[in-house]
Amino acid sequence: MRFVTFSVGSGPRVGVADPERGTVRDVTALLPGGAGLLELIEAWDDLAPRLSDEAAGRPAYSLDAVDLLAPIPTPRRNLFCVGKNYRDHAVEFGRSGYDTPDRSEALPDKPILFSKATTSVTGPGGRIDPHTGVTRELDYEGELAVIIGRGGRGIARDRAHEHVWGYTIVNDVTARDLQRDHKQWLLGKSLDTHCPMGPYAVTADEIADVTTLQVQTTVNGEVRQSASVKDLIFDIPELIATLSAGITLLPGDLIATGTPAGVGIGFDPPRFLSIGDVVTVSITGLGTLTNRVG
Ligand code: MG
């Protein structure tokens, strides 16, 4: 199933989207009062059979007529993110001089994990605030994000797929000057609106083989990033095993799996984002996430 969080003028609602028909079925009434997608994921084993049976009978809206929000507008905690997880990007980042204190083009031998504040999340079509008083070096990073379903600790590689609820798209927008100058990446990754997410949260059963998905990012229509998920240095089972070795993963946790080559600092001179630029991130089967800087 393909879920959205949307608004038709009042509070957020949960819908099942059918992009081919251009419709969204409002399934909010099938959920416990006040529940959003996060609570739906928590109760998935109980709710899934009823949702698939009853969604078709729920009121339908035109997808064009609703405001799409991020599928999980307020994650329970920071998003887990992975740095330098595509070979060509690890090289471009090392070469750029922004990778302090490493400044290394070498590939990481363990996953590099950092996080992004929940308040950085914005929805499809939401504006990316340029924060001109805070940063002068705004960059994009198109990424596949994994949504955890069943939580757990000590999850083995070969059981990791049992903990994946689904997938979405994120743009790991980055203030490169803050990332470089503050050494730790949290600040440069977490400015408000710097985590566009969506448009859909797609359940894992819709994706036959996640490694075949293609990630593509454009800026004002120009293709900047294009790669296959199979090119990840540390694959999704490895990321789940590494994170969960000592941290309990929770339903609804998001793991942004890393960005391919072609970010702004991969160019010489760097091509930072400017006000008015339109960034799209598309992933096969997951739709297109479009946001304008401004
Ligand atoms: Mg990233």
mmCIF file of C-alpha atoms and ligand atoms in Angstrom:
data_model
loop_
_atom_site.group_PDB
_atom_site.id
_atom_site.type_symbol
_atom_site.label_atom_id
_atom_site.label_comp_id
_atom_site.label_asym_id
_atom_site.label_seq_id
_atom_site.Cartn_x
_atom_site.Cartn_y
_atom_site.Cartn_z
ATOM 1 C CA MET A 1 0.000 0.000 0.000
ATOM 2 C CA ARG A 2 1.001 3.564 -0.602
ATOM 3 C CA PHE A 3 0.220 5.882 2.293
ATOM 4 C CA VAL A 4 0.123 9.661 2.498
ATOM 5 C CA THR A 5 -0.432 12.117 5.293
ATOM 6 C CA PHE A 6 -2.585 14.924 3.966
ATOM 7 C CA SER A 7 -4.741 17.868 4.879
ATOM 8 C CA VAL A 8 -7.987 19.164 3.421
ATOM 9 C CA GLY A 9 -8.020 22.263 5.562
ATOM 10 C CA SER A 10 -8.173 20.746 9.033
ATOM 11 C CA GLY A 11 -5.674 18.557 10.896
ATOM 12 C CA PRO A 12 -3.531 15.865 9.319
ATOM 13 C CA ARG A 13 -5.291 12.791 7.904
ATOM 14 C CA VAL A 14 -3.970 9.439 6.719
ATOM 15 C CA GLY A 15 -4.769 8.263 3.222
ATOM 16 C CA VAL A 16 -4.121 5.411 0.846
ATOM 17 C CA ALA A 17 -2.971 6.912 -2.427
ATOM 18 C CA ASP A 18 -3.498 5.570 -5.919
ATOM 19 C CA PRO A 19 -1.283 7.749 -8.126
ATOM 20 C CA GLU A 20 -2.497 6.058 -11.336
ATOM 21 C CA ARG A 21 -6.097 7.026 -10.608
ATOM 22 C CA GLY A 22 -5.009 10.272 -8.985
ATOM 23 C CA THR A 23 -6.967 9.552 -5.813
ATOM 24 C CA VAL A 24 -6.425 9.312 -2.106
ATOM 25 C CA ARG A 25 -8.776 7.318 0.166
ATOM 26 C CA ASP A 26 -9.158 8.812 3.640
ATOM 27 C CA VAL A 27 -8.641 5.951 6.102
ATOM 28 C CA THR A 28 -8.344 8.136 9.227
ATOM 29 C CA ALA A 29 -11.687 6.854 10.564
ATOM 30 C CA LEU A 30 -10.344 3.278 10.498
ATOM 31 C CA LEU A 31 -7.581 4.231 12.933
ATOM 32 C CA PRO A 32 -7.793 4.841 16.673
ATOM 33 C CA GLY A 33 -8.709 8.466 17.492
ATOM 34 C CA GLY A 34 -5.880 10.911 16.887
ATOM 35 C CA ALA A 35 -3.698 8.286 15.224
ATOM 36 C CA GLY A 36 -1.417 9.206 12.366
ATOM 37 C CA LEU A 37 0.872 7.153 10.162
ATOM 38 C CA LEU A 38 3.309 6.649 13.035
ATOM 39 C CA GLU A 39 0.629 4.980 15.156
ATOM 40 C CA LEU A 40 -0.579 3.036 12.113
ATOM 41 C CA ILE A 41 2.926 1.598 11.693
ATOM 42 C CA GLU A 42 3.067 0.696 15.389
ATOM 43 C CA ALA A 43 -0.233 -1.227 15.116
ATOM 44 C CA TRP A 44 0.432 -2.522 11.588
ATOM 45 C CA ASP A 45 -0.005 -6.235 12.256
ATOM 46 C CA ASP A 46 -3.510 -5.594 13.642
ATOM 47 C CA LEU A 47 -4.548 -2.865 11.222
ATOM 48 C CA ALA A 48 -3.179 -4.102 7.902
ATOM 49 C CA PRO A 49 -5.884 -6.689 7.116
ATOM 50 C CA ARG A 50 -8.711 -4.259 7.887
ATOM 51 C CA LEU A 51 -7.095 -1.411 5.961
ATOM 52 C CA SER A 52 -6.691 -3.418 2.802
ATOM 53 C CA ASP A 53 -10.301 -4.671 3.055
ATOM 54 C CA GLU A 54 -11.968 -1.390 3.927
ATOM 55 C CA ALA A 55 -9.864 1.331 2.313
ATOM 56 C CA ALA A 56 -11.751 1.065 -0.983
ATOM 57 C CA GLY A 57 -14.999 2.056 0.732
ATOM 58 C CA ARG A 58 -13.606 5.227 2.299
ATOM 59 C CA PRO A 59 -14.165 8.743 0.925
ATOM 60 C CA ALA A 60 -11.890 9.586 -1.992
ATOM 61 C CA TYR A 61 -10.256 12.901 -2.773
ATOM 62 C CA SER A 62 -8.366 13.927 -5.857
ATOM 63 C CA LEU A 63 -4.646 13.784 -5.064
ATOM 64 C CA ASP A 64 -4.339 17.187 -6.724
ATOM 65 C CA ALA A 65 -6.912 18.690 -4.350
ATOM 66 C CA VAL A 66 -5.249 17.819 -1.046
ATOM 67 C CA ASP A 67 -2.179 19.241 0.674
ATOM 68 C CA LEU A 68 0.372 16.485 1.092
ATOM 69 C CA LEU A 69 2.409 16.599 4.285
ATOM 70 C CA ALA A 70 5.490 14.522 5.041
ATOM 71 C CA PRO A 71 4.277 10.914 5.543
ATOM 72 C CA ILE A 72 5.610 11.086 9.113
ATOM 73 C CA PRO A 73 5.374 14.846 9.788
ATOM 74 C CA THR A 74 6.796 14.570 13.310
ATOM 75 C CA PRO A 75 9.014 11.529 13.749
ATOM 76 C CA ARG A 76 9.257 10.194 17.280
ATOM 77 C CA ARG A 77 12.968 11.001 17.359
ATOM 78 C CA ASN A 78 15.768 12.201 15.125
ATOM 79 C CA LEU A 79 16.186 10.494 11.778
ATOM 80 C CA PHE A 80 19.151 8.155 11.561
ATOM 81 C CA CYS A 81 21.319 9.067 8.563
ATOM 82 C CA VAL A 82 24.296 7.498 6.839
ATOM 83 C CA GLY A 83 27.268 9.463 5.504
ATOM 84 C CA LYS A 84 29.504 8.511 2.570
ATOM 85 C CA ASN A 85 27.544 5.389 1.667
ATOM 86 C CA TYR A 86 28.035 5.471 -2.125
ATOM 87 C CA ARG A 87 31.576 5.021 -3.439
ATOM 88 C CA ASP A 88 31.632 7.925 -5.887
ATOM 89 C CA HIS A 89 30.086 10.260 -3.304
ATOM 90 C CA ALA A 90 32.650 9.244 -0.665
ATOM 91 C CA VAL A 91 35.359 10.242 -3.143
ATOM 92 C CA GLU A 92 33.759 13.565 -4.144
ATOM 93 C CA PHE A 93 33.127 14.462 -0.491
ATOM 94 C CA GLY A 94 36.678 13.613 0.581
ATOM 95 C CA ARG A 95 38.061 15.676 -2.301
ATOM 96 C CA SER A 96 35.809 18.672 -1.556
ATOM 97 C CA GLY A 97 37.600 19.747 1.623
ATOM 98 C CA TYR A 98 34.297 19.785 3.539
ATOM 99 C CA ASP A 99 34.876 16.411 5.175
ATOM 100 C CA THR A 100 36.592 17.597 8.350
ATOM 101 C CA PRO A 101 38.497 16.337 10.183
ATOM 102 C CA ASP A 102 38.926 13.376 7.804
ATOM 103 C CA ARG A 103 39.591 15.012 4.408
ATOM 104 C CA SER A 104 39.869 11.523 3.046
ATOM 105 C CA GLU A 105 38.760 10.013 -0.232
ATOM 106 C CA ALA A 106 39.058 6.540 1.315
ATOM 107 C CA LEU A 107 35.891 4.500 1.625
ATOM 108 C CA PRO A 108 34.629 4.086 5.192
ATOM 109 C CA ASP A 109 35.190 0.652 6.719
ATOM 110 C CA LYS A 110 32.213 1.061 9.085
ATOM 111 C CA PRO A 111 28.938 2.909 8.444
ATOM 112 C CA ILE A 112 29.132 6.622 9.366
ATOM 113 C CA LEU A 113 25.973 7.426 11.317
ATOM 114 C CA PHE A 114 24.591 10.799 12.302
ATOM 115 C CA SER A 115 21.133 12.222 12.910
ATOM 116 C CA LYS A 116 18.806 14.927 11.702
ATOM 117 C CA ALA A 117 16.426 16.780 14.058
ATOM 118 C CA THR A 118 12.714 15.953 13.790
ATOM 119 C CA THR A 119 11.955 19.660 13.353
ATOM 120 C CA SER A 120 13.826 19.639 10.026
ATOM 121 C CA VAL A 121 11.032 17.614 8.396
ATOM 122 C CA THR A 122 8.860 19.267 5.764
ATOM 123 C CA GLY A 123 6.473 17.858 3.201
ATOM 124 C CA PRO A 124 6.356 17.500 -0.579
ATOM 125 C CA GLY A 125 6.027 20.949 -2.103
ATOM 126 C CA GLY A 126 7.145 22.600 1.143
ATOM 127 C CA ARG A 127 9.692 25.362 0.817
ATOM 128 C CA ILE A 128 13.294 24.803 1.789
ATOM 129 C CA ASP A 129 14.174 27.763 4.014
ATOM 130 C CA PRO A 130 17.552 29.113 2.810
ATOM 131 C CA HIS A 131 18.390 30.367 6.350
ATOM 132 C CA THR A 132 20.472 33.111 4.764
ATOM 133 C CA GLY A 133 21.546 34.461 8.159
ATOM 134 C CA VAL A 134 22.867 31.059 9.239
ATOM 135 C CA THR A 135 24.389 29.424 6.155
ATOM 136 C CA ARG A 136 25.694 30.508 2.769
ATOM 137 C CA GLU A 137 26.340 27.028 1.421
ATOM 138 C CA LEU A 138 23.088 25.150 0.924
ATOM 139 C CA ASP A 139 23.280 21.712 -0.718
ATOM 140 C CA TYR A 140 20.939 18.833 -1.613
ATOM 141 C CA GLU A 141 21.219 15.065 -1.069
ATOM 142 C CA GLY A 142 18.583 12.791 -2.613
ATOM 143 C CA GLU A 143 18.171 9.579 -0.600
ATOM 144 C CA LEU A 144 16.172 6.423 -0.076
ATOM 145 C CA ALA A 145 14.825 6.237 3.488
ATOM 146 C CA VAL A 146 13.855 3.022 5.241
ATOM 147 C CA ILE A 147 10.874 3.088 7.621
ATOM 148 C CA ILE A 148 11.198 0.614 10.486
ATOM 149 C CA GLY A 149 8.109 -1.428 11.351
ATOM 150 C CA ARG A 150 8.749 -3.947 14.078
ATOM 151 C CA GLY A 151 11.272 -2.547 16.556
ATOM 152 C CA GLY A 152 14.052 -4.465 18.154
ATOM 153 C CA ARG A 153 17.642 -4.668 19.329
ATOM 154 C CA GLY A 154 20.362 -6.990 18.153
ATOM 155 C CA ILE A 155 18.681 -7.520 14.790
ATOM 156 C CA ALA A 156 20.725 -9.898 12.646
ATOM 157 C CA ARG A 157 21.408 -9.127 8.992
ATOM 158 C CA ASP A 158 19.330 -12.054 7.793
ATOM 159 C CA ARG A 159 16.322 -10.981 9.897
ATOM 160 C CA ALA A 160 16.573 -7.275 9.034
ATOM 161 C CA HIS A 161 13.912 -7.443 6.302
ATOM 162 C CA GLU A 162 11.362 -8.478 8.953
ATOM 163 C CA HIS A 163 11.806 -5.063 10.573
ATOM 164 C CA VAL A 164 11.366 -2.955 7.431
ATOM 165 C CA TRP A 165 7.838 -1.542 7.182
ATOM 166 C CA GLY A 166 8.465 0.413 4.018
ATOM 167 C CA TYR A 167 10.267 3.181 2.208
ATOM 168 C CA THR A 168 10.068 6.870 1.408
ATOM 169 C CA ILE A 169 12.209 9.591 -0.169
ATOM 170 C CA VAL A 170 14.113 12.240 1.752
ATOM 171 C CA ASN A 171 16.228 15.168 0.668
ATOM 172 C CA ASP A 172 19.016 15.387 3.258
ATOM 173 C CA VAL A 173 19.463 19.136 2.724
ATOM 174 C CA THR A 174 22.798 20.223 4.168
ATOM 175 C CA ALA A 175 24.340 23.537 5.231
ATOM 176 C CA ARG A 176 27.881 22.656 4.134
ATOM 177 C CA ASP A 177 29.615 25.490 5.985
ATOM 178 C CA LEU A 178 28.023 24.411 9.278
ATOM 179 C CA GLN A 179 28.780 20.751 8.555
ATOM 180 C CA ARG A 180 32.442 21.603 7.969
ATOM 181 C CA ASP A 181 32.979 24.225 10.673
ATOM 182 C CA HIS A 182 31.255 22.417 13.546
ATOM 183 C CA LYS A 183 32.949 19.050 12.906
ATOM 184 C CA GLN A 184 29.938 17.030 14.066
ATOM 185 C CA TRP A 185 27.237 17.061 11.398
ATOM 186 C CA LEU A 186 24.073 17.525 13.486
ATOM 187 C CA LEU A 187 23.900 21.296 13.096
ATOM 188 C CA GLY A 188 24.598 21.380 9.366
ATOM 189 C CA LYS A 189 21.986 18.695 8.751
ATOM 190 C CA SER A 190 19.161 19.832 11.007
ATOM 191 C CA LEU A 191 18.013 23.343 10.108
ATOM 192 C CA ASP A 192 14.231 23.757 9.982
ATOM 193 C CA THR A 193 12.727 22.534 6.653
ATOM 194 C CA HIS A 194 15.983 20.802 5.689
ATOM 195 C CA CYS A 195 14.436 17.328 5.590
ATOM 196 C CA PRO A 196 11.818 17.254 2.828
ATOM 197 C CA MET A 197 10.121 13.830 2.966
ATOM 198 C CA GLY A 198 7.586 11.990 0.811
ATOM 199 C CA PRO A 199 5.359 12.085 -1.097
ATOM 200 C CA TYR A 200 4.474 8.482 -0.184
ATOM 201 C CA ALA A 201 5.300 5.935 2.467
ATOM 202 C CA VAL A 202 5.274 2.714 0.446
ATOM 203 C CA THR A 203 4.995 -0.627 2.219
ATOM 204 C CA ALA A 204 7.844 -3.068 1.669
ATOM 205 C CA ASP A 205 5.634 -5.643 -0.078
ATOM 206 C CA GLU A 206 5.205 -3.185 -2.987
ATOM 207 C CA ILE A 207 8.944 -3.234 -3.688
ATOM 208 C CA ALA A 208 10.074 -6.569 -5.096
ATOM 209 C CA ASP A 209 13.807 -5.824 -4.781
ATOM 210 C CA VAL A 210 14.862 -2.585 -3.139
ATOM 211 C CA THR A 211 18.396 -2.837 -4.549
ATOM 212 C CA THR A 212 17.042 -2.314 -8.075
ATOM 213 C CA LEU A 213 15.569 1.119 -7.266
ATOM 214 C CA GLN A 214 17.098 4.124 -8.999
ATOM 215 C CA VAL A 215 17.651 7.417 -7.182
ATOM 216 C CA GLN A 216 17.679 10.584 -9.281
ATOM 217 C CA THR A 217 17.992 14.211 -8.194
ATOM 218 C CA THR A 218 17.466 17.230 -10.419
ATOM 219 C CA VAL A 219 18.003 20.937 -9.786
ATOM 220 C CA ASN A 220 15.872 23.148 -12.036
ATOM 221 C CA GLY A 221 15.425 20.135 -14.328
ATOM 222 C CA GLU A 222 19.148 19.364 -14.657
ATOM 223 C CA VAL A 223 20.054 15.833 -13.550
ATOM 224 C CA ARG A 224 22.659 16.046 -10.790
ATOM 225 C CA GLN A 225 22.466 12.613 -9.116
ATOM 226 C CA SER A 226 21.598 9.256 -10.645
ATOM 227 C CA ALA A 227 22.463 5.929 -9.035
ATOM 228 C CA SER A 228 21.140 2.529 -8.120
ATOM 229 C CA VAL A 229 20.460 1.461 -4.526
ATOM 230 C CA LYS A 230 22.560 -1.631 -5.235
ATOM 231 C CA ASP A 231 25.585 0.690 -5.175
ATOM 232 C CA LEU A 232 25.259 1.341 -1.421
ATOM 233 C CA ILE A 233 28.535 0.513 0.339
ATOM 234 C CA PHE A 234 26.647 -0.689 3.440
ATOM 235 C CA ASP A 235 23.326 -2.219 2.427
ATOM 236 C CA ILE A 236 20.051 -1.919 4.336
ATOM 237 C CA PRO A 237 20.465 -5.157 6.360
ATOM 238 C CA GLU A 238 23.947 -4.001 7.392
ATOM 239 C CA LEU A 239 22.647 -0.584 8.481
ATOM 240 C CA ILE A 240 19.848 -2.142 10.549
ATOM 241 C CA ALA A 241 22.235 -4.649 12.149
ATOM 242 C CA THR A 242 24.771 -1.927 12.956
ATOM 243 C CA LEU A 243 22.248 0.533 14.423
ATOM 244 C CA SER A 244 20.324 -2.060 16.402
ATOM 245 C CA ALA A 245 23.389 -3.742 17.889
ATOM 246 C CA GLY A 246 23.142 -1.443 20.901
ATOM 247 C CA ILE A 247 20.222 0.903 20.162
ATOM 248 C CA THR A 248 16.637 -0.342 20.276
ATOM 249 C CA LEU A 249 14.985 0.502 16.972
ATOM 250 C CA LEU A 250 11.388 1.683 17.293
ATOM 251 C CA PRO A 251 8.411 1.447 14.927
ATOM 252 C CA GLY A 252 8.440 4.470 12.633
ATOM 253 C CA ASP A 253 12.169 5.096 12.924
ATOM 254 C CA LEU A 254 13.610 6.448 9.691
ATOM 255 C CA ILE A 255 17.010 5.582 8.260
ATOM 256 C CA ALA A 256 18.205 7.800 5.394
ATOM 257 C CA THR A 257 20.585 5.452 3.607
ATOM 258 C CA GLY A 258 23.018 7.962 2.098
ATOM 259 C CA THR A 259 23.342 10.006 -1.058
ATOM 260 C CA PRO A 260 24.981 9.229 -4.411
ATOM 261 C CA ALA A 261 27.604 11.337 -6.167
ATOM 262 C CA GLY A 262 26.571 14.623 -7.729
ATOM 263 C CA VAL A 263 25.905 16.887 -4.734
ATOM 264 C CA GLY A 264 26.736 20.589 -5.080
ATOM 265 C CA ILE A 265 30.150 20.303 -3.415
ATOM 266 C CA GLY A 266 31.048 17.536 -5.849
ATOM 267 C CA PHE A 267 31.467 20.240 -8.517
ATOM 268 C CA ASP A 268 34.453 22.538 -8.861
ATOM 269 C CA PRO A 269 33.558 25.242 -8.088
ATOM 270 C CA PRO A 270 30.723 24.021 -5.853
ATOM 271 C CA ARG A 271 27.170 24.575 -7.081
ATOM 272 C CA PHE A 272 25.208 25.576 -3.999
ATOM 273 C CA LEU A 273 21.447 26.065 -4.009
ATOM 274 C CA SER A 274 20.000 29.544 -4.438
ATOM 275 C CA ILE A 275 16.602 31.041 -3.670
ATOM 276 C CA GLY A 276 14.140 29.953 -6.364
ATOM 277 C CA ASP A 277 15.917 26.687 -7.198
ATOM 278 C CA VAL A 278 13.623 23.668 -7.522
ATOM 279 C CA VAL A 279 15.012 20.337 -6.315
ATOM 280 C CA THR A 280 13.339 17.041 -7.210
ATOM 281 C CA VAL A 281 14.286 13.630 -5.890
ATOM 282 C CA SER A 282 12.740 10.654 -7.684
ATOM 283 C CA ILE A 283 13.041 6.983 -6.771
ATOM 284 C CA THR A 284 11.552 4.200 -8.871
ATOM 285 C CA GLY A 285 8.264 3.104 -7.346
ATOM 286 C CA LEU A 286 8.356 5.754 -4.612
ATOM 287 C CA GLY A 287 7.373 8.846 -6.612
ATOM 288 C CA THR A 288 8.931 12.296 -6.847
ATOM 289 C CA LEU A 289 9.646 14.746 -4.045
ATOM 290 C CA THR A 290 9.732 18.362 -5.215
ATOM 291 C CA ASN A 291 10.707 21.389 -3.118
ATOM 292 C CA ARG A 292 11.648 24.965 -3.899
ATOM 293 C CA VAL A 293 14.251 26.994 -2.058
ATOM 294 C CA GLY A 294 12.791 30.232 -0.782
HETATM 295 MG MG MG B 1 22.907 12.409 3.392
#
